Coordinates of C-alpha atoms and ligand atoms in Angstrom, one line a residue:
X1 CA 88.9 3.2 131.9
X2 CA 91.5 0.9 130.6
X3 CA 90.8 -2.9 130.4
X4 CA 92.7 -3.7 133.6
X5 CA 90.9 -0.9 135.4
X6 CA 87.6 -2.2 134.0
X7 CA 88.4 -5.7 135.2
X8 CA 89.2 -4.5 138.7
X9 CA 85.9 -2.5 138.7
X10 CA 83.9 -5.6 137.6
X11 CA 85.6 -7.9 140.2
X12 CA 84.6 -5.4 142.9
X13 CA 81.1 -5.1 141.6
X14 CA 80.7 -8.9 141.2
X15 CA 81.9 -9.5 144.8
X16 CA 79.5 -6.9 146.1
X17 CA 76.6 -8.4 144.2
X18 CA 77.2 -12.1 144.7
X19 CA 79.3 -12.2 147.9
X20 CA 82.3 -13.9 146.3
X21 CA 85.0 -13.3 143.7
X22 CA 84.4 -14.2 140.0
X23 CA 86.2 -17.1 138.4
X24 CA 86.0 -15.9 134.8
X25 CA 86.1 -12.5 133.1
X26 CA 85.6 -11.7 129.4
X27 CA 85.5 -8.5 127.5
X28 CA 84.5 -7.5 123.9
X29 CA 84.8 -4.0 122.4
X30 CA 82.4 -1.9 120.5
X31 CA 83.5 -0.4 117.2
X32 CA 83.5 2.6 115.1
X33 CA 83.3 2.2 111.3
X34 CA 85.8 4.6 109.6
X35 CA 84.2 4.0 106.2
X36 CA 82.2 1.4 104.3
X37 CA 78.7 2.0 105.4
X38 CA 75.8 -0.3 104.4
X39 CA 78.2 -2.3 102.3
X40 CA 78.5 -5.4 104.4
X41 CA 75.2 -7.0 103.4
X42 CA 76.0 -6.2 99.8
X43 CA 79.1 -8.4 99.9
X44 CA 81.3 -5.3 99.9
X45 CA 84.2 -4.0 102.0
X46 CA 84.1 -2.3 105.4
X47 CA 86.9 -0.6 107.4
X48 CA 86.0 -0.5 111.1
X49 CA 88.2 -0.4 114.2
X50 CA 87.4 -1.7 117.7
X51 CA 87.2 1.0 120.3
X52 CA 88.4 1.2 123.9
X53 CA 84.8 0.8 125.1
X54 CA 83.8 -2.7 126.2
X55 CA 81.1 -5.1 127.3
X56 CA 82.7 -6.9 130.3
X57 CA 81.2 -10.0 131.9
X58 CA 82.4 -11.6 135.2
X59 CA 81.1 -15.0 136.2
X60 CA 81.2 -17.9 138.6
X61 CA 79.4 -21.2 138.7
X62 CA 75.9 -20.6 139.9
X63 CA 75.7 -20.8 143.7
X64 CA 72.0 -21.4 144.1
X65 CA 69.9 -24.4 142.9
X66 CA 68.5 -25.0 140.4
X67 CA 71.9 -24.4 139.0
X68 CA 70.9 -25.0 135.4
X69 CA 70.3 -21.4 134.7
X70 CA 72.4 -18.4 133.8
X71 CA 71.6 -15.3 135.8
X72 CA 72.9 -12.0 134.4
X73 CA 72.8 -8.8 136.4
X74 CA 73.8 -5.4 134.8
X75 CA 75.7 -2.9 136.8
X76 CA 73.7 0.0 135.3
X77 CA 70.9 1.2 137.4
X78 CA 67.3 0.2 136.6
X79 CA 68.2 -2.6 134.2
X80 CA 66.1 -5.7 134.8
X81 CA 68.2 -8.8 135.5
X82 CA 67.9 -11.8 133.2
X83 CA 67.5 -15.5 134.0
X84 CA 68.2 -18.0 131.2
X85 CA 67.0 -21.5 131.9
X86 CA 69.3 -24.1 130.4
X87 CA 67.0 -27.0 131.2
X88 CA 64.7 -26.1 128.4
X89 CA 65.6 -25.0 124.8
X90 CA 66.8 -21.4 125.0
X91 CA 64.3 -19.1 123.2
X92 CA 63.9 -15.3 122.9
X93 CA 62.5 -13.8 126.0
X94 CA 62.5 -11.0 128.5
X95 CA 64.0 -8.7 129.3
X96 CA 64.6 -7.6 125.7
X97 CA 68.3 -6.9 126.1
X98 CA 68.9 -10.4 127.2
X99 CA 68.1 -11.7 123.7
X100 CA 71.6 -10.9 122.5
X101 CA 73.0 -13.2 125.2
X102 CA 70.2 -15.7 124.8
X103 CA 70.9 -16.1 121.1
X104 CA 74.6 -16.6 121.7
X105 CA 74.0 -19.1 124.5
X106 CA 71.6 -21.1 122.2
X107 CA 74.2 -21.0 119.4
X108 CA 76.9 -22.3 121.8
X109 CA 74.7 -25.0 123.2
X110 CA 74.0 -26.2 119.7
X111 CA 77.7 -26.6 119.1
X112 CA 78.2 -28.6 122.3
X113 CA 79.6 -25.7 124.3
X114 CA 77.7 -26.1 127.5
X115 CA 78.7 -23.8 130.4
X116 CA 76.2 -25.0 133.1
X117 CA 74.6 -22.7 135.5
X118 CA 76.3 -19.3 136.0
X119 CA 76.1 -16.1 138.0
X120 CA 77.1 -13.3 135.7
X121 CA 77.7 -9.6 136.2
X122 CA 77.6 -7.4 133.1
X123 CA 79.2 -4.0 132.8
X124 CA 79.3 -2.1 129.5
X125 CA 81.0 1.1 128.6
X126 CA 79.8 1.1 125.0
X127 CA 77.1 3.8 124.7
X128 CA 73.7 2.1 124.1
X129 CA 72.0 2.9 120.8
X130 CA 74.9 5.1 119.7
X131 CA 75.7 3.2 116.6
X132 CA 78.9 1.8 118.2
X133 CA 77.7 -1.8 118.3
X134 CA 76.9 -2.2 121.9
X135 CA 74.8 -5.2 120.9
X136 CA 77.6 -6.9 119.0
X137 CA 79.9 -6.2 122.0
X138 CA 77.4 -8.0 124.3
X139 CA 77.0 -10.9 121.9
X140 CA 80.8 -11.4 121.4
X141 CA 81.4 -10.9 125.2
X142 CA 78.8 -13.7 125.9
X143 CA 80.5 -16.0 123.5
X144 CA 84.0 -15.2 124.9
X145 CA 82.7 -15.8 128.4
X146 CA 81.4 -19.2 127.4
X147 CA 84.8 -20.0 125.9
X148 CA 86.5 -19.1 129.1
X149 CA 84.1 -21.2 131.2
X150 CA 84.2 -24.3 129.1
X151 CA 87.8 -24.0 127.9
X152 CA 86.5 -24.7 124.4
X153 CA 87.6 -22.3 121.7
X154 CA 85.4 -21.3 118.8
X155 CA 87.1 -20.4 115.5
X156 CA 87.0 -16.6 115.2
X157 CA 84.9 -16.6 111.9
X158 CA 82.5 -19.1 113.3
X159 CA 82.2 -17.1 116.5
X160 CA 81.4 -13.9 114.7
X161 CA 78.8 -15.7 112.5
X162 CA 77.3 -17.3 115.6
X163 CA 76.8 -13.9 117.1
X164 CA 75.4 -12.4 113.9
X165 CA 72.9 -15.3 113.8
X166 CA 71.9 -14.5 117.4
X167 CA 71.2 -10.9 116.3
X168 CA 69.1 -12.1 113.4
X169 CA 67.1 -14.8 115.2
X170 CA 66.8 -13.5 118.7
X171 CA 66.8 -9.7 118.2
X172 CA 65.1 -9.6 114.8
X173 CA 67.8 -7.4 113.3
X174 CA 69.0 -8.6 109.9
X175 CA 72.4 -7.0 110.3
X176 CA 75.5 -7.7 108.2
X177 CA 78.7 -9.2 109.5
X178 CA 80.8 -6.1 110.2
X179 CA 80.1 -5.5 113.9
X180 CA 80.6 -9.0 115.2
X181 CA 83.7 -9.5 113.0
X182 CA 85.5 -6.4 114.3
X183 CA 84.5 -7.1 117.9
X184 CA 86.1 -10.5 117.6
X185 CA 89.1 -9.6 115.3
X186 CA 90.1 -6.1 116.2
X187 CA 93.8 -5.4 116.8
X188 CA 95.5 -2.6 118.7
X189 CA 96.6 0.2 116.4
X190 CA 94.9 -1.4 113.3
X191 CA 91.8 -1.0 111.3
X192 CA 90.2 -4.1 109.8
X193 CA 89.7 -4.2 106.1
X194 CA 87.0 -6.9 105.8
X195 CA 85.9 -8.4 102.5
X196 CA 82.3 -9.3 103.4
X197 CA 82.1 -11.8 100.5
X198 CA 85.2 -13.9 101.0
X199 CA 85.4 -12.9 104.7
X200 CA 89.1 -12.3 104.3
X201 CA 90.5 -9.7 106.5
X202 CA 93.5 -7.4 106.3
X203 CA 94.8 -5.5 109.3
X204 CA 95.7 -2.0 108.1
X205 CA 98.1 -0.3 110.5
X206 CA 97.0 3.0 111.9
X207 CA 99.6 4.2 114.4
X208 CA 100.6 7.6 113.1
X209 CA 100.7 9.6 116.4
X210 CA 99.8 12.8 114.5
X211 CA 96.2 11.7 113.8
X212 CA 93.4 10.7 116.1
X213 CA 89.9 9.3 115.7
X214 CA 87.2 11.5 117.4
X215 CA 83.8 10.0 118.1
X216 CA 80.9 12.5 118.4
X217 CA 77.7 11.1 119.9
X218 CA 74.7 13.2 118.8
X219 CA 72.8 11.7 121.7
X220 CA 69.7 11.2 119.5
X221 CA 68.3 8.0 118.1
X222 CA 65.4 8.3 115.7
X223 CA 62.9 5.5 115.7
X224 CA 63.3 4.8 112.0
X225 CA 66.6 2.9 112.5
X226 CA 64.8 -0.4 113.2
X227 CA 62.3 -0.4 110.3
X228 CA 64.4 1.3 107.6
X229 CA 67.3 -1.1 107.8
X230 CA 65.5 -4.1 106.3
X231 CA 63.9 -1.8 103.7
X232 CA 67.4 -0.8 102.6
X233 CA 68.5 -4.4 102.3
X234 CA 65.5 -5.2 100.1
X235 CA 66.2 -2.1 97.9
X236 CA 69.7 -3.3 97.4
X237 CA 68.5 -6.8 96.5
X238 CA 66.1 -5.3 94.0
X239 CA 68.9 -3.3 92.4
X240 CA 71.1 -6.3 92.1
X241 CA 68.3 -8.2 90.5
X242 CA 67.7 -5.5 87.9
X243 CA 71.4 -5.5 87.2
X244 CA 71.5 -9.3 86.9
X245 CA 74.2 -9.7 89.5
X246 CA 74.3 -11.8 92.7
X247 CA 74.9 -8.7 94.8
X248 CA 75.9 -5.0 94.4
X249 CA 79.5 -6.0 94.9
X250 CA 79.5 -7.2 91.4
X251 CA 78.0 -4.1 89.9
X252 CA 79.8 -1.0 88.4
X253 CA 78.7 2.6 88.2
X254 CA 78.5 2.3 84.4
X255 CA 76.3 -0.8 84.5
X256 CA 74.0 1.0 86.9
X257 CA 73.8 4.0 84.5
X258 CA 72.8 1.6 81.7
X259 CA 69.8 0.3 83.6
X260 CA 68.8 3.7 85.1
X261 CA 65.7 4.1 82.9
X262 CA 64.3 0.8 84.0
X263 CA 65.1 1.2 87.6
X264 CA 63.0 2.8 90.3
X265 CA 64.5 6.2 91.2
X266 CA 65.0 5.4 94.9
X267 CA 66.4 1.9 94.2
X268 CA 68.8 3.6 91.7
X269 CA 70.1 6.0 94.4
X270 CA 70.5 3.2 97.0
X271 CA 72.6 1.2 94.5
X272 CA 74.7 4.3 93.6
X273 CA 75.6 4.7 97.2
X274 CA 76.6 1.1 97.7
X275 CA 78.7 0.9 94.5
X276 CA 80.4 4.2 95.3
X277 CA 81.0 3.4 98.9
X278 CA 82.7 0.1 98.2
X279 CA 85.2 1.9 96.0
X280 CA 85.7 4.7 98.5
X281 CA 86.4 2.0 101.2
X282 CA 89.2 0.5 99.1
X283 CA 90.6 3.9 98.3
X284 CA 90.5 4.9 102.0
X285 CA 92.4 1.8 102.9
X286 CA 95.1 2.8 100.4
X287 CA 95.1 6.3 101.9
X288 CA 95.6 5.0 105.4
X289 CA 98.5 2.7 104.3
X290 CA 100.1 5.8 102.8
X291 CA 99.2 8.1 105.7
X292 CA 97.5 10.3 103.2
X293 CA 95.1 11.9 105.7
X294 CA 93.6 14.6 103.5
X295 CA 92.5 12.0 100.9
X296 CA 91.0 9.7 103.6
X297 CA 89.2 12.8 105.0
X298 CA 87.7 13.7 101.6
X299 CA 86.5 10.1 101.2
X300 CA 84.8 10.3 104.6
X301 CA 82.9 13.5 103.6
X302 CA 81.9 11.9 100.3
X303 CA 80.7 8.9 102.2
X304 CA 78.6 11.1 104.4
X305 CA 77.0 13.0 101.5
X306 CA 76.2 9.8 99.8
X307 CA 74.6 8.3 103.0
X308 CA 72.6 11.6 103.4
X309 CA 71.4 12.1 99.9
X310 CA 71.4 8.7 98.1
X311 CA 71.0 6.2 100.9
X312 CA 68.9 8.6 103.2
X313 CA 70.0 7.2 106.5
X314 CA 71.4 10.4 108.1
X315 CA 69.5 12.9 110.1
X316 CA 69.6 16.6 110.9
X317 CA 71.8 16.1 114.0
X318 CA 74.4 14.0 112.2
X319 CA 74.4 16.5 109.3
X320 CA 75.0 19.3 111.8
X321 CA 78.1 17.6 113.2
X322 CA 79.5 17.0 109.8
X323 CA 78.9 20.6 108.7
X324 CA 80.6 21.9 111.8
X325 CA 83.6 19.7 111.3
X326 CA 83.8 20.7 107.7
X327 CA 83.7 24.4 108.8
X328 CA 86.7 23.8 111.0
X329 CA 88.5 22.3 108.1
X330 CA 92.0 21.0 107.7
X331 CA 93.4 24.3 108.9
X332 CA 91.6 23.8 112.2
X333 CA 92.8 20.2 112.3
X334 CA 89.8 18.2 110.8
X335 CA 90.6 16.0 107.9
X336 CA 87.2 14.4 107.5
X337 CA 84.0 13.5 109.2
X338 CA 80.9 11.3 108.6
X339 CA 78.1 9.5 110.2
X340 CA 79.0 6.0 111.4
X341 CA 76.9 2.8 111.8
X342 CA 73.4 2.2 110.7
X343 CA 72.3 5.9 110.9
X344 CA 69.2 7.9 112.0
X345 CA 71.2 9.2 114.9
X346 CA 74.0 7.8 117.0
X347 CA 77.6 8.8 116.3
X348 CA 79.7 10.6 113.8
X349 CA 83.4 9.8 113.4
X350 CA 86.1 12.4 112.6
X351 CA 89.7 12.0 111.5
X352 CA 91.6 14.8 113.2
X353 CA 95.1 16.1 113.9
X354 CA 96.0 14.8 117.4
X355 CA 97.5 18.1 118.5
X356 CA 94.2 19.9 117.8
X357 CA 91.8 17.4 119.3
X358 CA 90.9 19.4 122.4
X359 CA 90.1 22.6 120.6
X360 CA 88.1 20.7 117.9
X361 CA 86.1 18.9 120.6
X362 CA 85.2 22.1 122.3
X363 CA 84.2 23.8 119.1
X364 CA 82.1 20.9 117.8
X365 CA 80.4 20.5 121.2
X366 CA 79.6 24.2 121.5
X367 CA 78.4 24.7 117.9
X368 CA 76.3 21.5 118.0
X369 CA 74.6 22.7 121.2
X370 CA 73.9 26.1 119.5
X371 CA 72.5 24.5 116.3
X372 CA 70.4 21.7 117.9
X373 CA 69.9 22.6 121.5
X374 CA 71.3 19.1 122.4
X375 CA 74.4 18.2 124.4
X376 CA 76.8 15.9 122.5
X377 CA 79.3 13.5 124.0
X378 CA 82.7 13.3 122.5
X379 CA 85.6 10.9 123.0
X380 CA 88.6 9.7 121.1
X381 CA 89.9 6.1 120.9
X382 CA 92.9 4.4 119.5
X383 CA 92.1 1.2 117.5
X384 CA 91.7 -1.5 120.2
X385 CA 92.1 -5.2 120.4
X386 CA 89.2 -7.6 119.9
X387 CA 87.5 -9.8 122.4
X388 CA 89.6 -11.3 125.2
X389 CA 89.5 -13.5 128.2
X390 CA 90.7 -11.3 131.2
X391 CA 90.5 -14.1 133.7
X392 CA 90.0 -17.8 133.4
Ligands
GLA1 C1 74.6 -1.8 111.4 C2 74.7 -3.3 111.1 C3 75.9 -3.6 110.3 C4 76.1 -2.6 109.1 C5 75.8 -1.2 109.5 C6 75.8 -0.2 108.3 O1 75.6 -1.4 112.3 O2 74.7 -4.0 112.3 O3 76.0 -4.9 109.9 O4 75.2 -3.0 108.1 O5 74.6 -1.0 110.3 O6 77.0 -0.2 107.7

């Protein structure tokens, strides 16, 4: 569904649920990271794009009293509605999914952005738990809705950081800044090269009609994803300490080799991934600027192997997708493929020839089913625009 179609759908659903039309509508996209994985919390570079999948929220002032609460209903079946009381300090609570919105509302209130009671309808087309940042989309959508309601604008960097803080403090996930930044700052037909240290951004055009981004959802999510992430962060900090640098952004492959014998073997491999991945990301940005697709594709494969072998955040299903894609090769229209996002399941991303996308999708889907017994979900997306107010 396009954004206008989504807006029309949400207006209809809101009217059905609350018996009147919504006054405000906001949308924020999910993202796929083309390259630069597990580099954001190491002050490195990332190169994601926003995708044409969105969290959308429609709202009106609360009709019922007490009107000092925000009610959020989800259009998906079986999702428990949330009521967030604004009369008391906003704290983490139930249902669990509401913590992304709770955290953002708390952050907005602390900045004097006070929406008052609201009736909200949420509709998301970002696959949940697929490594496409459905949670960042929900956070950024909540912040954008509050901007629409109050007429107060939050500076984009501050908005992304506010959403990241919500994820840290209300969802207990010590994420980096990539997901929230791209959901706020995405631009149509552009990737976002983000320097996670300086927070400077560069929009890298990606509008060559001969290539397309294909997203392959393995439809598995291994439990490890939550617990392993903070462990990786700590291992990176340990490596930086051994190297005597503030973060792995400041380290080089040579410096790492020099301390290899006094570094724990696992910590060494984690650092090798991060140092290599930061370089690969900068090279990939150059490759994209030059439309050098074979080079970008090779960097994507290299990124995957490094995430699989050194960082150990891949899984059998993601490896199967990448192997199949590599088997198809450039001849069959695949330039490169890698896991995307935090890992342990979720999605892979492939750079493919646009003309071959249907044949490639059929082949990956069939071979993945044969190899794993699991049905995958595939879709392609152009780089999309960041969060927007659709009505208000
Ligand atoms: C998750 C986090 C991001 C980033 C990626 C890995 O998506 O939310 O901040 O660390 O994992 O690149």
